[in-house]
Short mmCIF file of C-alpha atoms and ligand atoms in Angstrom, two decimals:
data_model
loop_
_atom_site.label_atom_id
_atom_site.label_comp_id
_atom_site.label_asym_id
_atom_site.label_seq_id
_atom_site.Cartn_x
_atom_site.Cartn_y
_atom_site.Cartn_z
CA UNK A 91 96.91 23.79 63.90
CA UNK A 92 99.70 21.79 65.56
CA UNK A 93 98.44 18.47 66.90
CA UNK A 94 99.28 17.20 70.39
CA UNK A 95 99.58 13.57 71.52
CA UNK A 96 99.62 12.76 75.22
CA UNK A 97 101.43 9.48 75.97
CA UNK A 98 101.20 7.90 79.40
CA UNK A 99 101.51 4.37 80.82
CA UNK A 100 98.06 4.87 82.30
CA UNK A 101 95.02 5.69 80.17
CA UNK A 102 93.56 7.44 83.19
CA UNK A 103 96.56 9.78 83.36
CA UNK A 104 96.44 10.47 79.62
CA UNK A 105 92.67 11.10 79.68
CA UNK A 106 92.97 13.25 82.80
CA UNK A 107 95.67 15.43 81.27
CA UNK A 108 93.59 15.64 78.11
CA UNK A 109 90.62 16.89 80.16
CA UNK A 110 92.71 19.54 81.88
CA UNK A 111 94.24 20.71 78.60
CA UNK A 112 90.85 20.84 76.89
CA UNK A 113 89.53 23.22 79.54
CA UNK A 114 91.94 25.78 78.12
CA UNK A 115 91.85 24.73 74.48
CA UNK A 116 88.28 23.68 73.91
CA UNK A 117 88.29 24.59 70.21
CA UNK A 118 91.33 22.39 69.56
CA UNK A 119 90.26 19.13 67.93
CA UNK A 120 93.77 17.89 67.40
CA UNK A 121 94.71 16.87 70.91
CA UNK A 122 94.69 13.10 71.42
CA UNK A 123 95.26 10.98 74.52
CA UNK A 124 97.24 7.77 73.82
CA UNK A 125 97.48 6.11 77.22
CA UNK A 126 97.80 2.52 78.35
CA UNK A 127 97.50 -0.72 76.42
CA UNK A 128 94.74 -1.92 74.13
CA UNK A 129 93.27 -4.06 76.93
CA UNK A 130 93.35 -1.18 79.42
CA UNK A 131 96.38 -2.39 81.37
CA UNK A 132 99.27 -0.14 82.29
CA UNK A 133 101.95 0.25 79.64
CA UNK A 134 102.79 2.02 76.40
CA UNK A 135 101.94 0.81 72.90
CA UNK A 136 103.95 2.18 69.97
CA UNK A 137 101.22 1.25 67.46
CA UNK A 138 98.57 3.13 69.39
CA UNK A 139 100.86 6.17 69.59
CA UNK A 140 101.60 5.96 65.86
CA UNK A 141 97.87 6.00 65.09
CA UNK A 142 97.32 8.95 67.44
CA UNK A 143 100.09 10.95 65.73
CA UNK A 144 98.55 10.26 62.33
CA UNK A 145 95.13 11.35 63.56
CA UNK A 146 96.43 14.48 65.31
CA UNK A 147 98.26 15.83 62.26
CA UNK A 148 96.61 18.47 60.07
CA UNK A 149 99.76 19.14 58.08
CA UNK A 150 101.21 21.54 60.66
CA UNK A 151 103.00 18.85 62.66
CA UNK A 152 102.54 17.13 66.00
CA UNK A 153 104.02 17.68 69.47
CA UNK A 154 104.29 14.58 71.68
CA UNK A 155 104.22 14.80 75.48
CA UNK A 156 105.25 11.57 77.18
CA UNK A 157 105.77 10.27 80.73
CA UNK A 158 108.75 8.14 81.79
CA UNK A 159 110.84 5.24 80.47
CA UNK A 160 109.04 3.37 77.77
CA UNK A 161 106.74 6.36 77.26
CA UNK A 162 109.63 8.01 75.45
CA UNK A 163 110.95 4.82 73.82
CA UNK A 164 107.54 3.82 72.44
CA UNK A 165 106.95 7.36 71.16
CA UNK A 166 110.31 7.27 69.37
CA UNK A 167 109.46 3.90 67.81
CA UNK A 168 106.07 5.25 66.74
CA UNK A 169 107.73 8.19 65.01
CA UNK A 170 110.18 5.92 63.19
CA UNK A 171 107.35 3.71 61.98
CA UNK A 172 105.24 6.55 60.53
CA UNK A 173 104.44 5.88 56.91
CA UNK A 174 103.47 9.41 55.96
CA UNK A 175 105.78 12.37 56.22
CA UNK A 176 104.67 14.10 59.42
CA UNK A 177 106.71 16.69 61.29
CA UNK A 178 106.74 15.26 64.84
CA UNK A 179 108.77 16.18 67.90
CA UNK A 180 108.84 14.89 71.45
CA UNK A 181 108.89 17.72 74.01
CA UNK A 182 111.50 17.34 76.75
CA UNK A 183 109.02 18.47 79.38
CA UNK A 184 106.94 17.31 82.33
CA UNK A 185 103.89 15.71 80.80
CA UNK A 186 101.09 17.60 82.58
CA UNK A 187 102.46 21.13 82.59
CA UNK A 188 103.96 20.60 79.15
CA UNK A 189 100.68 19.41 77.68
CA UNK A 190 98.79 22.40 78.99
CA UNK A 191 101.35 24.91 77.69
CA UNK A 192 101.44 23.09 74.35
CA UNK A 193 97.64 23.02 74.07
CA UNK A 194 97.26 26.72 74.78
CA UNK A 195 100.09 27.66 72.41
CA UNK A 196 98.86 25.42 69.62
CA UNK A 197 95.34 26.81 69.89
CA UNK A 198 96.73 30.33 69.35
CA UNK A 199 97.92 29.17 65.93
CA UNK A 200 101.63 28.86 66.76
CA UNK A 201 104.14 26.74 64.80
CA UNK A 202 105.45 23.35 65.95
CA UNK A 203 108.72 24.94 67.10
CA UNK A 204 106.78 27.44 69.22
CA UNK A 205 104.57 24.73 70.70
CA UNK A 206 107.59 22.60 71.63
CA UNK A 207 109.36 25.62 73.10
CA UNK A 208 106.31 26.50 75.21
CA UNK A 209 106.07 22.93 76.48
CA UNK A 210 109.77 22.81 77.35
CA UNK A 211 109.58 26.08 79.26
CA UNK A 212 107.37 24.21 81.68
CA UNK A 213 110.46 22.24 82.71
CA UNK A 214 112.13 25.22 84.33
CA UNK A 215 109.16 27.24 85.50
CA UNK A 216 109.11 27.47 89.29
CA UNK A 217 105.81 26.66 90.95
CA UNK A 218 106.54 28.35 94.26
CA UNK A 219 107.77 31.77 93.21
CA UNK B 132 104.57 -28.79 59.69
CA UNK B 133 106.08 -26.16 61.94
CA UNK B 134 109.30 -24.61 60.64
CA UNK B 135 112.54 -24.64 62.62
CA UNK B 136 112.45 -20.90 63.19
CA UNK B 137 108.88 -21.13 64.46
CA UNK B 138 109.84 -23.92 66.85
CA UNK B 139 112.77 -21.90 68.16
CA UNK B 140 110.64 -18.80 68.82
CA UNK B 141 107.99 -21.04 70.37
CA UNK B 142 110.57 -22.49 72.74
CA UNK B 143 111.63 -18.99 73.80
CA UNK B 144 108.01 -17.87 74.21
CA UNK B 145 107.07 -20.88 76.31
CA UNK B 146 110.08 -20.41 78.58
CA UNK B 147 109.29 -16.71 79.09
CA UNK B 148 105.66 -17.56 79.83
CA UNK B 149 106.75 -20.28 82.30
CA UNK B 150 109.01 -17.80 84.09
CA UNK B 151 106.34 -15.09 84.24
CA UNK B 152 106.02 -15.17 88.04
CA UNK B 153 109.75 -15.25 88.70
CA UNK B 154 110.54 -12.40 86.29
CA UNK B 155 107.74 -10.36 87.85
CA UNK B 156 109.12 -11.07 91.35
CA UNK B 157 112.55 -9.82 90.28
CA UNK B 158 110.92 -6.65 88.94
CA UNK B 159 108.98 -6.24 92.19
CA UNK B 160 112.30 -5.87 94.05
CA UNK B 161 113.73 -3.12 91.87
CA UNK B 162 110.98 -1.97 89.53
CA UNK B 163 107.25 -1.92 89.01
CA UNK B 164 106.53 -5.65 89.26
CA UNK B 165 105.53 -6.18 85.65
CA UNK B 166 108.45 -7.57 83.63
CA UNK B 167 107.16 -11.16 83.60
CA UNK B 168 103.58 -10.06 83.01
CA UNK B 169 104.71 -7.77 80.18
CA UNK B 170 106.87 -10.37 78.46
CA UNK B 171 104.33 -13.18 78.86
CA UNK B 172 101.58 -11.00 77.40
CA UNK B 173 103.83 -10.18 74.45
CA UNK B 174 104.86 -13.77 73.75
CA UNK B 175 101.33 -15.14 74.15
CA UNK B 176 100.34 -12.86 71.30
CA UNK B 177 103.45 -13.80 69.29
CA UNK B 178 102.59 -17.50 69.57
CA UNK B 179 99.00 -16.76 68.58
CA UNK B 180 99.79 -14.83 65.39
CA UNK B 181 103.05 -16.29 64.05
CA UNK B 182 102.59 -18.47 60.93
CA UNK B 183 103.81 -21.94 62.00
CA UNK B 184 104.86 -23.24 58.61
CA UNK B 185 106.84 -20.26 57.29
CA UNK B 186 110.58 -20.84 57.14
CA UNK B 187 111.30 -17.21 56.26
CA UNK B 188 113.51 -16.39 59.23
CA UNK B 189 113.64 -12.64 58.59
CA UNK B 190 109.87 -12.39 58.28
CA UNK B 191 109.15 -14.38 61.48
CA UNK B 192 111.67 -12.39 63.52
CA UNK B 193 110.21 -9.12 62.21
CA UNK B 194 106.66 -10.19 63.07
CA UNK B 195 107.82 -11.22 66.54
CA UNK B 196 109.43 -7.80 67.05
CA UNK B 197 106.38 -5.86 65.84
CA UNK B 198 104.11 -7.85 68.14
CA UNK B 199 106.34 -7.42 71.20
CA UNK B 200 106.54 -3.71 70.45
CA UNK B 201 102.79 -3.33 70.66
CA UNK B 202 101.85 -5.91 73.32
CA UNK B 203 104.58 -5.90 75.97
CA UNK B 204 103.90 -2.43 77.33
CA UNK B 205 107.06 -1.77 79.36
CA UNK B 206 110.54 -0.71 78.30
CA UNK B 207 111.20 -4.31 77.31
CA UNK B 208 108.59 -3.85 74.54
CA UNK B 209 110.46 -1.32 72.42
CA UNK B 210 113.79 -2.89 73.45
CA UNK B 211 113.04 -6.55 72.64
CA UNK B 212 110.86 -5.33 69.76
CA UNK B 213 113.84 -3.51 68.28
CA UNK B 214 116.12 -6.47 68.99
CA UNK B 215 113.93 -8.94 67.07
CA UNK B 216 113.30 -6.50 64.24
CA UNK B 217 117.04 -5.83 63.86
CA UNK B 218 117.74 -9.58 63.92
CA UNK B 219 115.04 -9.92 61.25
CA UNK B 220 116.83 -7.42 59.02
CA UNK B 221 120.07 -9.41 59.21
CA UNK B 222 118.13 -12.57 58.33
CA UNK B 223 116.02 -11.03 55.53
CA UNK B 224 115.25 -13.68 52.92
CA UNK B 225 117.17 -16.42 54.75
CA UNK B 226 115.82 -19.90 55.48
CA UNK B 227 118.93 -21.10 57.33
CA UNK B 228 121.72 -19.51 59.35
CA UNK B 229 125.46 -20.02 59.76
CA UNK B 230 127.57 -19.48 62.90
CA UNK B 231 128.85 -16.27 61.26
CA UNK B 232 125.26 -15.02 60.90
CA UNK B 233 124.99 -15.39 64.67
CA UNK B 234 127.74 -12.80 65.11
CA UNK B 235 126.01 -10.36 62.76
CA UNK B 236 122.69 -10.86 64.56
CA UNK B 237 124.29 -10.09 67.94
CA UNK B 238 125.88 -6.91 66.56
CA UNK B 239 122.62 -5.65 65.08
CA UNK B 240 120.63 -6.53 68.22
CA UNK B 241 123.05 -4.73 70.53
CA UNK B 242 123.21 -1.65 68.29
CA UNK B 243 119.40 -1.54 68.16
CA UNK B 244 118.95 -1.85 71.94
CA UNK B 245 121.59 0.82 72.53
CA UNK B 246 120.07 3.22 70.03
CA UNK B 247 116.64 2.80 71.64
CA UNK B 248 117.53 2.78 75.33
CA UNK B 249 120.79 4.77 75.27
CA UNK B 250 122.36 2.44 77.84
CA UNK B 251 125.89 1.06 77.90
CA UNK B 252 127.32 -2.00 79.67
CA UNK B 253 127.31 -1.66 83.46
CA UNK B 254 123.97 0.14 83.91
CA UNK B 255 122.16 -2.95 85.21
CA UNK B 256 120.11 -3.74 82.12
CA UNK B 257 119.62 -6.59 79.66
CA UNK B 258 122.79 -5.38 77.93
CA UNK B 259 124.84 -6.70 80.86
CA UNK B 260 123.87 -10.22 79.76
CA UNK B 261 123.71 -9.68 76.01
CA UNK B 262 127.02 -7.86 75.44
CA UNK B 263 129.23 -10.41 77.27
CA UNK B 264 127.27 -13.24 75.62
CA UNK B 265 127.96 -11.74 72.20
CA UNK B 266 131.65 -11.28 72.99
CA UNK B 267 132.02 -14.83 74.24
CA UNK B 268 130.17 -16.30 71.25
CA UNK B 269 132.17 -14.32 68.67
CA UNK B 270 135.49 -15.06 70.37
CA UNK B 271 134.68 -18.78 70.42
CA UNK B 272 133.64 -18.88 66.75
CA UNK B 273 136.67 -16.83 65.69
CA UNK B 274 138.92 -19.11 67.72
CA UNK B 275 137.65 -22.14 65.82
CA UNK B 276 135.38 -23.58 68.51
CA UNK B 277 132.50 -25.84 67.50
CA UNK B 278 129.02 -24.26 67.40
CA UNK B 279 127.80 -26.13 70.53
CA UNK B 280 130.89 -25.00 72.45
CA UNK B 281 130.40 -21.41 71.27
CA UNK B 282 126.76 -21.52 72.38
CA UNK B 283 127.78 -22.87 75.79
CA UNK B 284 130.34 -20.08 76.16
CA UNK B 285 127.63 -17.59 75.18
CA UNK B 286 125.21 -18.80 77.86
CA UNK B 287 127.88 -18.99 80.53
CA UNK B 288 128.82 -15.35 79.85
CA UNK B 289 125.16 -14.30 79.95
CA UNK B 290 124.66 -16.05 83.31
CA UNK B 291 127.76 -14.37 84.70
CA UNK B 292 126.35 -11.10 83.38
CA UNK B 293 123.17 -11.65 85.39
CA UNK B 294 125.27 -12.33 88.52
CA UNK B 295 127.21 -9.14 87.82
CA UNK B 296 123.98 -7.11 87.73
CA UNK B 297 123.52 -7.97 91.43
CA UNK B 298 126.65 -6.02 92.28
CA UNK B 299 125.91 -2.75 90.50
CA UNK B 300 123.62 0.27 90.78
CA UNK B 301 120.93 0.74 88.16
CA UNK B 302 121.32 3.96 86.21
CA UNK B 303 118.72 3.25 83.48
CA UNK B 304 115.08 2.25 83.63
CA UNK B 305 112.73 2.04 86.62
CA UNK B 306 115.37 0.54 88.88
CA UNK B 307 117.40 3.76 88.63
CA UNK B 308 114.83 5.40 90.93
CA UNK B 309 116.13 3.12 93.70
CA UNK B 310 119.75 4.21 93.40
CA UNK B 311 121.97 2.24 95.81
CA UNK B 312 119.03 0.17 97.00
CA UNK B 313 119.12 -1.61 93.64
CA UNK B 314 122.36 -3.35 94.68
CA UNK B 315 121.91 -6.99 95.68
CA UNK B 316 119.15 -7.66 93.16
CA UNK B 317 119.53 -9.18 89.73
CA UNK B 318 118.16 -7.34 86.73
CA UNK B 319 114.91 -8.80 85.33
CA UNK B 320 115.70 -7.90 81.72
CA UNK B 321 119.18 -9.46 81.91
CA UNK B 322 117.48 -12.58 83.29
CA UNK B 323 114.90 -12.84 80.49
CA UNK B 324 117.65 -12.21 77.92
CA UNK B 325 119.63 -15.11 79.39
CA UNK B 326 116.57 -17.41 79.18
CA UNK B 327 116.25 -16.40 75.53
CA UNK B 328 119.87 -17.29 74.79
CA UNK B 329 119.57 -20.60 76.68
CA UNK B 330 116.54 -21.53 74.58
CA UNK B 331 118.42 -20.73 71.38
CA UNK B 332 121.38 -22.84 72.54
CA UNK B 333 119.21 -25.79 73.52
CA UNK B 334 117.23 -25.56 70.32
CA UNK B 335 120.28 -25.40 68.05
CA UNK B 336 121.99 -28.24 69.94
CA UNK B 337 118.90 -30.39 69.53
CA UNK B 338 118.64 -29.81 65.77
N1 LIG C 69 117.31 2.10 78.74
C1 LIG C 69 117.38 0.78 78.80
N2 LIG C 69 118.30 0.09 78.06
C2 LIG C 69 118.37 -1.25 78.12
N3 LIG C 69 117.57 -2.01 78.88
C3 LIG C 69 116.65 -1.39 79.63
C4 LIG C 69 116.50 0.02 79.64
N4 LIG C 69 115.50 0.34 80.49
C5 LIG C 69 115.02 -0.82 80.98
N5 LIG C 69 115.72 -1.87 80.47
C6 LIG C 69 115.51 -3.29 80.72
O1 LIG C 69 114.12 -3.52 80.82
C7 LIG C 69 113.86 -4.29 81.99
C8 LIG C 69 112.51 -3.92 82.57
O2 LIG C 69 111.51 -4.28 81.67
P1 LIG C 69 109.97 -4.03 82.02
O3 LIG C 69 109.20 -4.78 81.03
O4 LIG C 69 109.74 -4.30 83.45
O5 LIG C 69 109.82 -2.51 81.70
P2 LIG C 69 109.62 -1.29 82.72
O6 LIG C 69 110.94 -0.89 83.24
O7 LIG C 69 108.57 -1.61 83.71
O8 LIG C 69 109.14 -0.21 81.67
P3 LIG C 69 108.61 1.27 81.83
O9 LIG C 69 109.69 2.15 81.26
O10 LIG C 69 107.41 1.28 80.97
O11 LIG C 69 108.34 1.52 83.26
C9 LIG C 69 114.99 -3.97 82.92
O12 LIG C 69 115.21 -5.04 83.81
C10 LIG C 69 116.17 -3.73 82.00
O13 LIG C 69 116.88 -4.91 81.72
MG1 LIG C 70 108.82 -3.22 84.96
#
C-alpha cells in the first residue's frame, strides 16, 4: 500500500488532516502526520519528515502532501537525504483535499502514480458546482 | 582549545542570537514574525552540539547545516542549511582556506540556495544580499585587492543589497502574500545574511 506523509508547519493541522483522512481510510496504517517542530513550535523539520517517509513506506512508495513555503522545501530536503531507495513524490495539491483523495485512493490498492494523480485532481476540483 | 572555524561559526551564531528581536520585527512587517526566533533557535543548537576543538572546516560546516535544517523551522532552515552544507562540501578535508576558496564557497552556496528556493536576484530574498556580495568579493580578489579590502567590498555590497530589498516587491516566500505592501520594508533573510558576512569579515580581519 502506498504510504502518505502529511507535512504542515503546525502539528495541529497535520494531526487534524490525519484524523479527517483516517475517517475514510481507517484500515490504512501507512498514513503519517509530520507537523511542527520537535518542541511543538510552528515550523517544518526535514529530519522529522525523513523519518516519517521511512516509516510510511511498505515498498510501494510514498506520497507527500505539504503546506506552504518551507513545507515543500523541507520535504524536498528530506527526500534528498533518504538513505534507502524509496519511491517518493510530492503532490502538487492543496494539503487537506489532496490528503483525503490520496488516502482513499491508496487504501483501494492503487499505485503511487495513481495516488499522486488523485491528490492533484483536488487542485482543480470546484467546490461550488 | 577552540579551533578557528569553531570561533568563526560561534561569532556568527552569537550575532544572530543577539539580533533575534530585530530580525523577528522585520519579519513581523512582511512575514510571520519568526525569522529571528527561527534563526536563534537553530544557532543555539549549533553552538550546543558543534565540537569546539575540531579544525575540520568541511565537517563543522556540514554539521552546522544539518542542525539548521532540522531546528530552524522556517524557509531559512532548508535555505541556510543547504548553504552551510554546500560550503562544507567545498571545504571537505580542509583545515585552512585561501581567498580563492572563498569564491568557490560563494558559488556553491548561491547554487544551493537557488536550487532549493527557486528564487533569482530581485525577488526580495537573502539572495539580494548574497549575490552582490559574492560578485563584489570575486571582482576584488580577481582585481588583485587585498583580502581585507575584498571582504569590505563584500559587506558593502551586501548592505546595499539589503537597502535594495526595501524598494522591491517580494515574489518568493511569505512576504509574497503581501504583494505591493511589501515595498518599503527590508528583507529579514537578506539582513541575517549580511550579519553573517560581517561576522566572517570581522573574524578573518582579526586573525
Ligand atoms: N524561495 C526562497 N529563496 C530564497 N530565500 C527565501 C525564499 N523564501 C524565503 N526566503 C528567505 O527566508 C526569509 C524568511 O525566513 P523565515 O525563517 O522567516 O522563514 P518563513 O518565511 O517564515 O518560512 P515558511 O516558509 O516556513 O513560512 C526571507 O526573508 C527570505 O530572505
Ligand atoms: Mg518567517
